[in-house]
Structure formats: C-alpha cells, structure tokens
PDB file of N, CA and C in Angstrom:
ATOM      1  N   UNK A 169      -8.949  30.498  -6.941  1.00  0.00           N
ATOM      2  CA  UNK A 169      -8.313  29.266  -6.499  1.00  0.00           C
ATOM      3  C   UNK A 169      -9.372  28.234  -6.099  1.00  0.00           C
ATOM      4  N   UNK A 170     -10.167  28.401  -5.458  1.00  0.00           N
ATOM      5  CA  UNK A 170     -11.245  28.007  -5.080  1.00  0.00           C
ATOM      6  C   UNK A 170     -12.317  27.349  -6.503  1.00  0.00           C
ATOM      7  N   UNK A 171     -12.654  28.009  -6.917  1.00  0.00           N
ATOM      8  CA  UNK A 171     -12.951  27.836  -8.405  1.00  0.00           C
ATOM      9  C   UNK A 171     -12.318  26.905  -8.965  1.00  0.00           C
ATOM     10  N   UNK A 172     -10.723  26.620  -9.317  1.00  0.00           N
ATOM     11  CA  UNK A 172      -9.831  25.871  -9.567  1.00  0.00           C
ATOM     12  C   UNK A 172      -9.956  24.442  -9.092  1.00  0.00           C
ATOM     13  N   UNK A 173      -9.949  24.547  -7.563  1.00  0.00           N
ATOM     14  CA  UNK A 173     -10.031  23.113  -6.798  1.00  0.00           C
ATOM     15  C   UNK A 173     -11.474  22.112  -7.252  1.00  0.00           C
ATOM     16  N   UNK A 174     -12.773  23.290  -6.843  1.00  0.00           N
ATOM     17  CA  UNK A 174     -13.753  22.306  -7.805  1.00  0.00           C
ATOM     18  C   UNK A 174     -14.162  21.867  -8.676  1.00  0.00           C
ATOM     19  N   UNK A 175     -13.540  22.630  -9.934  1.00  0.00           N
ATOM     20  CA  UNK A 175     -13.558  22.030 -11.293  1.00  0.00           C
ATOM     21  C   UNK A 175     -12.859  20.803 -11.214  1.00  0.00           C
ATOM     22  N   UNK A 176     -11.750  20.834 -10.310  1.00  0.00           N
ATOM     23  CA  UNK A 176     -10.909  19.834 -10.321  1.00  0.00           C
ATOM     24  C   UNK A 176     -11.433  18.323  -9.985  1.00  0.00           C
ATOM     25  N   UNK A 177     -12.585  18.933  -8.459  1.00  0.00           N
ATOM     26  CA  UNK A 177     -12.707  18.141  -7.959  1.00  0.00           C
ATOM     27  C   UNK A 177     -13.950  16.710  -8.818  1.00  0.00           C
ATOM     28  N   UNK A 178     -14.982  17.627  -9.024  1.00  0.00           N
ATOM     29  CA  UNK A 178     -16.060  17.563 -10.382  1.00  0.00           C
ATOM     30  C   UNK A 178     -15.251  16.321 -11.333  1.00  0.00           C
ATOM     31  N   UNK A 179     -14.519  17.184 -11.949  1.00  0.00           N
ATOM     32  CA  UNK A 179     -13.571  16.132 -13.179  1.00  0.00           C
ATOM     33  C   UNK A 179     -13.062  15.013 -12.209  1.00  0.00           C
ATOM     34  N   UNK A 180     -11.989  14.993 -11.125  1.00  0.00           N
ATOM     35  CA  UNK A 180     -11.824  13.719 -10.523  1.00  0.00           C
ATOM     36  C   UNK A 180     -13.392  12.424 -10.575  1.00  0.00           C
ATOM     37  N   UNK A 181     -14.014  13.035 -10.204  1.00  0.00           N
ATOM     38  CA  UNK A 181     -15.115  12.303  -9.877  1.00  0.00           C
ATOM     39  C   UNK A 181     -15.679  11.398 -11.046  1.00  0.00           C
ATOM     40  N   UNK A 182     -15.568  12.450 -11.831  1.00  0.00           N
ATOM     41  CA  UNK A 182     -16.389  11.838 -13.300  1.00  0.00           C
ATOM     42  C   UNK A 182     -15.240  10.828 -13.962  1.00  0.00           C
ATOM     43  N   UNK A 183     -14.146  11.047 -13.928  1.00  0.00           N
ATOM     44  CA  UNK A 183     -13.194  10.186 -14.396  1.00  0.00           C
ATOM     45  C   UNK A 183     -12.924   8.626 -13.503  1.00  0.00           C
ATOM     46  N   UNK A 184     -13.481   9.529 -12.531  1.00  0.00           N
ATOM     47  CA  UNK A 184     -12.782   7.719 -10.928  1.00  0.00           C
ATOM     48  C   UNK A 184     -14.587   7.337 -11.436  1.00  0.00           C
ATOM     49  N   UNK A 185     -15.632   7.663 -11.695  1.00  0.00           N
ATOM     50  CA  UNK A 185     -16.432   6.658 -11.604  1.00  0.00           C
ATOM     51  C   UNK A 185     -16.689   6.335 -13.243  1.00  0.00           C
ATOM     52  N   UNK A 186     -16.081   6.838 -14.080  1.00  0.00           N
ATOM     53  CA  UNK A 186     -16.064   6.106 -15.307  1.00  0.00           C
ATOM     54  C   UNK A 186     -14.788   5.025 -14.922  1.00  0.00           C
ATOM     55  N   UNK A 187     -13.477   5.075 -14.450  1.00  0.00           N
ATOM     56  CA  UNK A 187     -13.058   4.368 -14.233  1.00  0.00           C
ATOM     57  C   UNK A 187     -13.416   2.697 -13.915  1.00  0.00           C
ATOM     58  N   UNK A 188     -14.108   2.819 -12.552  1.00  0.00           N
ATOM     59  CA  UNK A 188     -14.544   2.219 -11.770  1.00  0.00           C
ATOM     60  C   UNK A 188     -15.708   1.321 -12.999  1.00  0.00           C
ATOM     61  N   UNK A 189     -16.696   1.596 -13.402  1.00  0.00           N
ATOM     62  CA  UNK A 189     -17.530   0.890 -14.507  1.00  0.00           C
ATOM     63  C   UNK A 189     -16.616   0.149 -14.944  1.00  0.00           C
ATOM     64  N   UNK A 190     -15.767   0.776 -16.133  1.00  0.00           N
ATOM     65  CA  UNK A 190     -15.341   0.397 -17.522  1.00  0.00           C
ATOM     66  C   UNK A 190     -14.394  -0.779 -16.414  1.00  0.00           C
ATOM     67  N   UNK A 191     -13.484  -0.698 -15.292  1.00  0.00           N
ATOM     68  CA  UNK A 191     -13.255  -1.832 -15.159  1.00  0.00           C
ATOM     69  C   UNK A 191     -13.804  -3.019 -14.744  1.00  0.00           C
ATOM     70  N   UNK A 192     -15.310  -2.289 -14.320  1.00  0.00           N
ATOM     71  CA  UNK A 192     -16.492  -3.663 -13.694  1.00  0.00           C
ATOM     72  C   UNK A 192     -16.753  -4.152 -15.221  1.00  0.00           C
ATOM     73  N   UNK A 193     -17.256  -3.647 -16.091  1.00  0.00           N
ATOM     74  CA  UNK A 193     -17.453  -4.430 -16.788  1.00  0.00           C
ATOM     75  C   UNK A 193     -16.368  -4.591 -18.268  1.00  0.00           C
ATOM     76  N   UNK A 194     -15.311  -4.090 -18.185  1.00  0.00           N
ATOM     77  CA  UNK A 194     -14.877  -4.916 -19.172  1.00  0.00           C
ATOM     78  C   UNK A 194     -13.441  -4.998 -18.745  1.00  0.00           C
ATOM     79  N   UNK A 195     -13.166  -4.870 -17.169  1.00  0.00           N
ATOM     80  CA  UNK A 195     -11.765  -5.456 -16.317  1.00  0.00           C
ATOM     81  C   UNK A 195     -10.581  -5.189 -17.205  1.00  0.00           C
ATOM     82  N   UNK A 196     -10.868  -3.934 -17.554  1.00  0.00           N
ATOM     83  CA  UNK A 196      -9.397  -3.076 -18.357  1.00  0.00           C
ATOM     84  C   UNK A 196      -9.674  -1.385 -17.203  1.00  0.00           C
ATOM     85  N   UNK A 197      -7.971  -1.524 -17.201  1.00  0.00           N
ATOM     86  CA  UNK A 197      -7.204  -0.645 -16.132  1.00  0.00           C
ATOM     87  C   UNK A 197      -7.156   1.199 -17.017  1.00  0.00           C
ATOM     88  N   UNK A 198      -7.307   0.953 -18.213  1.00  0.00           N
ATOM     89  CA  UNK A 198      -6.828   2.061 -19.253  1.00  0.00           C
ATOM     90  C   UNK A 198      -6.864   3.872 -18.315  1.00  0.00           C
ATOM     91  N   UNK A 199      -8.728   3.541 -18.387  1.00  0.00           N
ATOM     92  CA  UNK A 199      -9.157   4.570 -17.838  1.00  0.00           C
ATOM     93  C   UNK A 199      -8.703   5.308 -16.549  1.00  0.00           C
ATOM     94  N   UNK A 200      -8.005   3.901 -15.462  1.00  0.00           N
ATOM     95  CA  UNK A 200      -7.309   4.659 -13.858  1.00  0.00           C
ATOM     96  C   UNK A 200      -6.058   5.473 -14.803  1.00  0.00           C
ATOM     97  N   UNK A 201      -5.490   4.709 -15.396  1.00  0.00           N
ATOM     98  CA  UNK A 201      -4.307   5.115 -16.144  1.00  0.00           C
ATOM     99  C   UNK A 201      -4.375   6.644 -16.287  1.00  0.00           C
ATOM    100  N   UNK A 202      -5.350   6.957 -17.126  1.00  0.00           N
ATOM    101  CA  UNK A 202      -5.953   8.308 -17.626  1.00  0.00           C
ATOM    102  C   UNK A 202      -6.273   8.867 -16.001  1.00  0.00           C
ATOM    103  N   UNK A 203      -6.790   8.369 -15.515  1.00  0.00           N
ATOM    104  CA  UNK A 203      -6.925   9.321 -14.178  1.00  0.00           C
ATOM    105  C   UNK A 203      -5.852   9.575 -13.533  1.00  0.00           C
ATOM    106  N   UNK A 204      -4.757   8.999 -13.373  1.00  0.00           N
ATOM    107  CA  UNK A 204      -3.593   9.187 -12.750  1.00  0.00           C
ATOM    108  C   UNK A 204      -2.835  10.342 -13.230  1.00  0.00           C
ATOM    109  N   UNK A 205      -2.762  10.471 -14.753  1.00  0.00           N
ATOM    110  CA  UNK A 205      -2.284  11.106 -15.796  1.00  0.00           C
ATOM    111  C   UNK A 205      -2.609  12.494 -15.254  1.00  0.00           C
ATOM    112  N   UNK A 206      -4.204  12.529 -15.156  1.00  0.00           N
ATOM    113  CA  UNK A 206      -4.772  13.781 -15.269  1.00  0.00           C
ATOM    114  C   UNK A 206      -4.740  14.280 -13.602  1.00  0.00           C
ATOM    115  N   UNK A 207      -4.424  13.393 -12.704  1.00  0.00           N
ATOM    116  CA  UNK A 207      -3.916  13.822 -11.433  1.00  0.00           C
ATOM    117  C   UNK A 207      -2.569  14.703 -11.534  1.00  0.00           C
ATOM    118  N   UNK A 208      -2.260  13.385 -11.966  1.00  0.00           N
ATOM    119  CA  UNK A 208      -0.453  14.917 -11.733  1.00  0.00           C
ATOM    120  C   UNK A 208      -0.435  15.784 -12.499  1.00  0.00           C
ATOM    121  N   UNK A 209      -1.073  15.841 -14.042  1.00  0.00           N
ATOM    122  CA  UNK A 209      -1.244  17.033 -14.943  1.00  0.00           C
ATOM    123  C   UNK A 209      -2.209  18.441 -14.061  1.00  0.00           C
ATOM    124  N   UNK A 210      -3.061  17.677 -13.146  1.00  0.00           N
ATOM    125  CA  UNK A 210      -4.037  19.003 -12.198  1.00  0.00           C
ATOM    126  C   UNK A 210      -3.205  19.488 -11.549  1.00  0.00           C
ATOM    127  N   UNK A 211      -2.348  18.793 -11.176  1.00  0.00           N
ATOM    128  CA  UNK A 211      -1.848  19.182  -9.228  1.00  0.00           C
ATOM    129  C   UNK A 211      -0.181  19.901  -9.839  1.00  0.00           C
ATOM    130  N   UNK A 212      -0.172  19.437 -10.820  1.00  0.00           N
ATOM    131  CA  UNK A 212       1.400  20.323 -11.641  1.00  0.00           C
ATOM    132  C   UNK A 212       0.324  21.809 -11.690  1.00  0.00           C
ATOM    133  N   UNK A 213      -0.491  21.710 -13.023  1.00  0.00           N
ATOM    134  CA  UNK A 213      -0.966  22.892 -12.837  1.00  0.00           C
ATOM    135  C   UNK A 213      -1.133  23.969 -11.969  1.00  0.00           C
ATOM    136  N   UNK A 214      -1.996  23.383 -10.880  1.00  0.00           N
ATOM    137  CA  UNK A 214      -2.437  24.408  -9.162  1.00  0.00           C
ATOM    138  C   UNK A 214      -1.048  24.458  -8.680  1.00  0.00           C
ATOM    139  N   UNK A 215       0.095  23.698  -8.753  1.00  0.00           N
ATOM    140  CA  UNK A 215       1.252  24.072  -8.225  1.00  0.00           C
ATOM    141  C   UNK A 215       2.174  25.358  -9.177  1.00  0.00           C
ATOM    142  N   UNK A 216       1.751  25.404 -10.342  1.00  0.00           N
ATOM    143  CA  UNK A 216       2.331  26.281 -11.176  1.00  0.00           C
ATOM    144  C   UNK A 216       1.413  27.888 -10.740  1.00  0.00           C
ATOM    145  N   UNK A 217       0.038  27.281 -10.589  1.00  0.00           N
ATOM    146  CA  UNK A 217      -0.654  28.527 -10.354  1.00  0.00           C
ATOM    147  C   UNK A 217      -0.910  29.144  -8.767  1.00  0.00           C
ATOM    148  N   UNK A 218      -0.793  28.764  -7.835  1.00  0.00           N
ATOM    149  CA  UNK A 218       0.344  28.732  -7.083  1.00  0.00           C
ATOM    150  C   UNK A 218       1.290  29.604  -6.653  1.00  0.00           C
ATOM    151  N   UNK A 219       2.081  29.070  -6.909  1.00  0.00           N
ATOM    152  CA  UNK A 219       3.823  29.655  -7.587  1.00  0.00           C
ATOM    153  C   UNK A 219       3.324  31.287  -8.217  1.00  0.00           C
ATOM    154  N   UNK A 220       2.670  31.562  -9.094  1.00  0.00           N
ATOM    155  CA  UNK A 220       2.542  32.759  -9.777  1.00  0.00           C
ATOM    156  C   UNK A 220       1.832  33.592  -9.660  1.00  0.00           C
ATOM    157  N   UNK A 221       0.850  32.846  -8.086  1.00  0.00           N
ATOM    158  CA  UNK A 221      -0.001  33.761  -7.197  1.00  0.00           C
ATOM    159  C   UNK A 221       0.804  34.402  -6.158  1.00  0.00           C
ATOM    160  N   UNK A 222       1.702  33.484  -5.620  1.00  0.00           N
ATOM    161  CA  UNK A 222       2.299  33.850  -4.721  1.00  0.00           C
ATOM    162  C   UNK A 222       3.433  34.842  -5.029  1.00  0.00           C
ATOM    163  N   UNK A 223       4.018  34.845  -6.485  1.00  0.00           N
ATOM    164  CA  UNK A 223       4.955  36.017  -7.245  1.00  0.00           C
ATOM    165  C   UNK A 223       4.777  37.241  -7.250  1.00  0.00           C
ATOM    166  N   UNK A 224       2.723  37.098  -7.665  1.00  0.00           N
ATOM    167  CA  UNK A 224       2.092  38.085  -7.904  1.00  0.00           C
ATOM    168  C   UNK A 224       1.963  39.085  -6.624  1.00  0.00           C
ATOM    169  N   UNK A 225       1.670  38.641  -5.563  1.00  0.00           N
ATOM    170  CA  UNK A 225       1.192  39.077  -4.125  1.00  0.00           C
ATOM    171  C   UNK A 225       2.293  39.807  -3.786  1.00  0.00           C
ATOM    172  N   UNK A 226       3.449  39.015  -4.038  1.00  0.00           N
ATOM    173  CA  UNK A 226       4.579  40.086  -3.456  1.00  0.00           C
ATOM    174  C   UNK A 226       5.280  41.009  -4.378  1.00  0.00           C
ATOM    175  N   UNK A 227       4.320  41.563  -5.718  1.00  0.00           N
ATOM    176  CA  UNK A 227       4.770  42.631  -6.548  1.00  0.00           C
ATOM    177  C   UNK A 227       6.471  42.453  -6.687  1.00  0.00           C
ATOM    178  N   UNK A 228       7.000  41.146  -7.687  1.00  0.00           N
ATOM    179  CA  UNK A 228       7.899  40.672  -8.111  1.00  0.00           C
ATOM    180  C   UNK A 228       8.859  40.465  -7.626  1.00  0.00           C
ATOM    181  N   UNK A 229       8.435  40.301  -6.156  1.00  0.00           N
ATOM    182  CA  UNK A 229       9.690  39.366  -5.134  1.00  0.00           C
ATOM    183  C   UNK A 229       9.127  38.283  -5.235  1.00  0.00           C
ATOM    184  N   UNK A 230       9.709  37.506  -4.897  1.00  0.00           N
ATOM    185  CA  UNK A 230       9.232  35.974  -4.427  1.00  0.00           C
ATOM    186  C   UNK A 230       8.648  36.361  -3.246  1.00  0.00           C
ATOM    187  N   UNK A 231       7.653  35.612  -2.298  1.00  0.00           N
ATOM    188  CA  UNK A 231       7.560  35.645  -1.115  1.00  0.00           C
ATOM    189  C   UNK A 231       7.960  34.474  -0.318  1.00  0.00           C
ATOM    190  N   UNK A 232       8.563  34.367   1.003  1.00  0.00           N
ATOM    191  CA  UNK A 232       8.117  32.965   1.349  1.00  0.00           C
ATOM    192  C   UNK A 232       7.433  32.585   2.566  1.00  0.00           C
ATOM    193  N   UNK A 233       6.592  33.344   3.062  1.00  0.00           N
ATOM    194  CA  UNK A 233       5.761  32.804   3.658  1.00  0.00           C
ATOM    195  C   UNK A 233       4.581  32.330   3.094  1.00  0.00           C
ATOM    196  N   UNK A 234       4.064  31.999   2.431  1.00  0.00           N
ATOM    197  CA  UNK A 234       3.054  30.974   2.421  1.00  0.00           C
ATOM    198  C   UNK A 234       3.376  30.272   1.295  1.00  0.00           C
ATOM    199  N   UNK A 235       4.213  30.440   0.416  1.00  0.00           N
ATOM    200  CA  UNK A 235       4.325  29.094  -0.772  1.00  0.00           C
ATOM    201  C   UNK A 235       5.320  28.051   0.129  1.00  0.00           C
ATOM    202  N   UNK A 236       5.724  27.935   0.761  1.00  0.00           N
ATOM    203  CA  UNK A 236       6.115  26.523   1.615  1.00  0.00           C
ATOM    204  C   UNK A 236       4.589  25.788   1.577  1.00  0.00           C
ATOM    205  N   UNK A 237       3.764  26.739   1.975  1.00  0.00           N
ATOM    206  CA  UNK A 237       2.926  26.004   3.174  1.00  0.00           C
ATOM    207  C   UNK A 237       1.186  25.744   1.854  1.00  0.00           C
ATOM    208  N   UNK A 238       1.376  26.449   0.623  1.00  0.00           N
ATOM    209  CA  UNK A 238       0.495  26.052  -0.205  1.00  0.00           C
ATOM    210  C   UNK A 238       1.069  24.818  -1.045  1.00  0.00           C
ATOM    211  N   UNK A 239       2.913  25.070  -0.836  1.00  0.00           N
ATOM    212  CA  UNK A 239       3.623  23.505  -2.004  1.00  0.00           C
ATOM    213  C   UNK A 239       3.130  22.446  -0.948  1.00  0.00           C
ATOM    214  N   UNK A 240       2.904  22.337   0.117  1.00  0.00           N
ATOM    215  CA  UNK A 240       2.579  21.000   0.906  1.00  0.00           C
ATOM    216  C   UNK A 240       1.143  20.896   1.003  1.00  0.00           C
ATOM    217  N   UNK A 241       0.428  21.681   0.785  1.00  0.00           N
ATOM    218  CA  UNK A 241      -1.331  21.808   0.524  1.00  0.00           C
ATOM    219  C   UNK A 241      -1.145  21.038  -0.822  1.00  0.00           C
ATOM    220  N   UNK A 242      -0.676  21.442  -1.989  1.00  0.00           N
ATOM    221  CA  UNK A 242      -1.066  20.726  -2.839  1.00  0.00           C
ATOM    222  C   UNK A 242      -0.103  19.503  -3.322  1.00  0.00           C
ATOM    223  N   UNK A 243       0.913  19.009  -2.465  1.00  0.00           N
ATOM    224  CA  UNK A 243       1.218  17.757  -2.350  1.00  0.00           C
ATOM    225  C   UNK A 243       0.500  16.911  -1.744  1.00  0.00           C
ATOM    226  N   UNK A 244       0.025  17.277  -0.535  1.00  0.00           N
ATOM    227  CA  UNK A 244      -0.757  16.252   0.318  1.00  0.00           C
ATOM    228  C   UNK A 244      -1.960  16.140  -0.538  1.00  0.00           C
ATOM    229  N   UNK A 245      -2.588  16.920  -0.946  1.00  0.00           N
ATOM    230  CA  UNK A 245      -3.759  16.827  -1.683  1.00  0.00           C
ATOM    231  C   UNK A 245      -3.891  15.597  -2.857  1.00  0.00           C
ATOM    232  N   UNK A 246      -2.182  15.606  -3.617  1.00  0.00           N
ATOM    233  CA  UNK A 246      -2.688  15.152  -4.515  1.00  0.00           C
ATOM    234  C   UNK A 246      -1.465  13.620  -4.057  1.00  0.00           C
ATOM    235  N   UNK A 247      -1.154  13.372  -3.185  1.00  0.00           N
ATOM    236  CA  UNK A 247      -0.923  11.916  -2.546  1.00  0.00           C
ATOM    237  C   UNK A 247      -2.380  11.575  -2.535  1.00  0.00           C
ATOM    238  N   UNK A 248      -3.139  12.237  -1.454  1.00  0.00           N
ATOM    239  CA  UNK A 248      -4.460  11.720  -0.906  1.00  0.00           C
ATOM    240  C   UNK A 248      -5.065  11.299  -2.203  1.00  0.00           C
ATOM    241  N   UNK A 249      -5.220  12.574  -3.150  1.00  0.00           N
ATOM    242  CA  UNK A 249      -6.511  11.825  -4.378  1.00  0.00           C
ATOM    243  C   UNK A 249      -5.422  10.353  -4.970  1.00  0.00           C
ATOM    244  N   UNK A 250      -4.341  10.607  -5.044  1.00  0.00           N
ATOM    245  CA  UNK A 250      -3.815   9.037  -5.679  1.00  0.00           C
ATOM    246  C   UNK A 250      -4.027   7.848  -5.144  1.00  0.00           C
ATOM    247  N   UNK A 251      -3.826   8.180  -3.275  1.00  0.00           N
ATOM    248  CA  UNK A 251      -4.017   6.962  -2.677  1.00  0.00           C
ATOM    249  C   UNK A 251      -5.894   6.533  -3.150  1.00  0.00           C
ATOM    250  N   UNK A 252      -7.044   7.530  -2.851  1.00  0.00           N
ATOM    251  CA  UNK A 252      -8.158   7.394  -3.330  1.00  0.00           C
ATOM    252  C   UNK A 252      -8.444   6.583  -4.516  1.00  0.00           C
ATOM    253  N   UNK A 253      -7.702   7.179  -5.010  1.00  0.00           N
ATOM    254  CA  UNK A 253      -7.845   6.363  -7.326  1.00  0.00           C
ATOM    255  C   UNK A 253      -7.391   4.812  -6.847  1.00  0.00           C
ATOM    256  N   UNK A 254      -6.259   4.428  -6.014  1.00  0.00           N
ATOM    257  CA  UNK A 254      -5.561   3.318  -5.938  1.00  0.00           C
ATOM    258  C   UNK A 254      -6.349   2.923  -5.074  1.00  0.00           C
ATOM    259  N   UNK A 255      -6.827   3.014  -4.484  1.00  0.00           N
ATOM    260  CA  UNK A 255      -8.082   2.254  -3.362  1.00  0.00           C
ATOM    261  C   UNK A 255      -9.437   1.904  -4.111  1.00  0.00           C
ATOM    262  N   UNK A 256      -9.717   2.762  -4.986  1.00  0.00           N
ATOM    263  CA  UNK A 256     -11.091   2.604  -5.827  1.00  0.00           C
ATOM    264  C   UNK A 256     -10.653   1.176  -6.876  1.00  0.00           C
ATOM    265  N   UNK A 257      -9.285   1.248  -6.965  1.00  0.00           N
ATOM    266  CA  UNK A 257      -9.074   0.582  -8.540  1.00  0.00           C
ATOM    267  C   UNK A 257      -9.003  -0.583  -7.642  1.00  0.00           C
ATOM    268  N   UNK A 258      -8.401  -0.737  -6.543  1.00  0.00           N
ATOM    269  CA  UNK A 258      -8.377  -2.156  -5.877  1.00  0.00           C
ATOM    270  C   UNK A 258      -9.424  -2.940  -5.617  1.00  0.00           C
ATOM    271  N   UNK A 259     -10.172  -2.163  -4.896  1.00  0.00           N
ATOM    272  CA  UNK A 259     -11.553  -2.529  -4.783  1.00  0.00           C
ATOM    273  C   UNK A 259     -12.156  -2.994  -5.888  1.00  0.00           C
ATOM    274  N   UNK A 260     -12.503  -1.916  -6.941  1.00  0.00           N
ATOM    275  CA  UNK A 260     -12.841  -2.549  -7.696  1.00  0.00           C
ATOM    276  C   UNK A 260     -12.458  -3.535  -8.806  1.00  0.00           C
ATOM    277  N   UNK A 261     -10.817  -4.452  -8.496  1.00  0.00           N
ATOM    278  CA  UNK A 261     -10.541  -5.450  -9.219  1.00  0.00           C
ATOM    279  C   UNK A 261     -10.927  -6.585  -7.992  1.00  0.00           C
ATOM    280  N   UNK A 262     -10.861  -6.360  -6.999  1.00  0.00           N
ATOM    281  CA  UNK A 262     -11.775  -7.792  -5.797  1.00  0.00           C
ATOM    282  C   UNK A 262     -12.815  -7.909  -5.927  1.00  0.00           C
ATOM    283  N   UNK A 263     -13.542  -6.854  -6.062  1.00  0.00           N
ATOM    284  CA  UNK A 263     -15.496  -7.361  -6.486  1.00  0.00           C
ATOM    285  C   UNK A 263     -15.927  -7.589  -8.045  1.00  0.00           C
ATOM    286  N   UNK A 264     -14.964  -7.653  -8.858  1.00  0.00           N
ATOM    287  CA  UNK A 264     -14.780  -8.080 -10.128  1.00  0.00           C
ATOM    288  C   UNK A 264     -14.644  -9.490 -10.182  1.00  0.00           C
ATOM    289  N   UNK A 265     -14.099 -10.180  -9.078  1.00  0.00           N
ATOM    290  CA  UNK A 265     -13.427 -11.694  -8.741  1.00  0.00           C
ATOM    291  C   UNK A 265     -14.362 -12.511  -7.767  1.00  0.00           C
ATOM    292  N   UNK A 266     -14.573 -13.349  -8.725  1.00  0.00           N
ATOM    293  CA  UNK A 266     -15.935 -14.285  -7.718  1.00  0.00           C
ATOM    294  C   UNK A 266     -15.231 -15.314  -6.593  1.00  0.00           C
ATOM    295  N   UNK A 267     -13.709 -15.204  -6.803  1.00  0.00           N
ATOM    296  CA  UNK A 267     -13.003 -16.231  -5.442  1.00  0.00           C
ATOM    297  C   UNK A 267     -13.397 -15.549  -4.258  1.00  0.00           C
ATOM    298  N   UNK A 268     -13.321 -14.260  -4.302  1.00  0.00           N
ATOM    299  CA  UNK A 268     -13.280 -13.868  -2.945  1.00  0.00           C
ATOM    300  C   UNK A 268     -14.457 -13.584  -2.101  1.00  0.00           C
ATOM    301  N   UNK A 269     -15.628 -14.585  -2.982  1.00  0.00           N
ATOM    302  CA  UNK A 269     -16.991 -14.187  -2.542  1.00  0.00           C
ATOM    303  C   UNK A 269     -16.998 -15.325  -1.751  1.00  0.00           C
ATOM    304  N   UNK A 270     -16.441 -16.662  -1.705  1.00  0.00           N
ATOM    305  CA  UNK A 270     -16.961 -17.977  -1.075  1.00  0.00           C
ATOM    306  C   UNK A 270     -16.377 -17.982   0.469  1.00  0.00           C
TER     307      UNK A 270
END
C-alpha cells in the first residue's frame, strides 16, 4: 500500500509540474485536465484496492472496522490533491497575467 501511495505520489508531481510549465508558457489548461483525470482514475484505483484488502484480511467476510476509516483516508486524500492541482492551476494563470503585477 505504501508502495502504491508513492508511485502515486512521484506521478502527481511530474504531471502538476508539467502542468504548471505548459500553462506558463503556452497558457493552455489541457495538461491540469489530464491531471485531474488521472486523480480520480488513482484514488478510484487505491479505493478499489482497498476494498479487496480489506475482503482479503477478513478471509471472505467483509470486515468493517477499518474500511470506513481507509474510504475517508482516501477521500480526504484525494479532495486535498484536487484542491492542490486547483491552487497550482490558479496561481499559475495570475503570474501568467501582467495586470496583476502593477
């Protein structure tokens, strides 16, 4: 799982700062687009894997003590990285804009 989160985290990174360029210099959104995409496509994933850890543990019961409490680990997680992507993309459409320098 662990393993999981930093590949994840790695790829976020490389995608929010290609983002971040391609809209400094050629002020197209495409790439957040693609990062957003690949946000909820991660965080579906770790929620699926997850789900089939937590199946596994309890030798084909469901359990429910801790998948409550890992489905809100990886909700909050992946609000936070969205609000992040949406804070990076803002930012970087105001320092793209020479009004707001005077």
């Amino acid at each position: 799982l662990l393993g999981l989160i930093q590949s994840y985290l790695v790829s976020w990174l490389v995608f929010v700062s290609f983002s971040v360029y391609w809209k400094w210099t050629r002020k197209v959104n495409s790439l957040f687009y693609f990062t957003y995409c690949f946000l909820f496509l991660a965080f579906a994933i770790l929620g699926i894997y997850i789900q089939d850890v937590d199946i596994s543990r309890a030798s084909g019961v469901m359990s429910v003590g801790n998948y409550p409490v890992l489905t809100m680990m990886v909700l909050k997680h992946f609000i936070t990285s969205v609000v992040l992507t949406a804070f990076l993309q803002i930012s970087s459409w105001w320092f793209t804009r020479r009004w707001h320098r005077r």
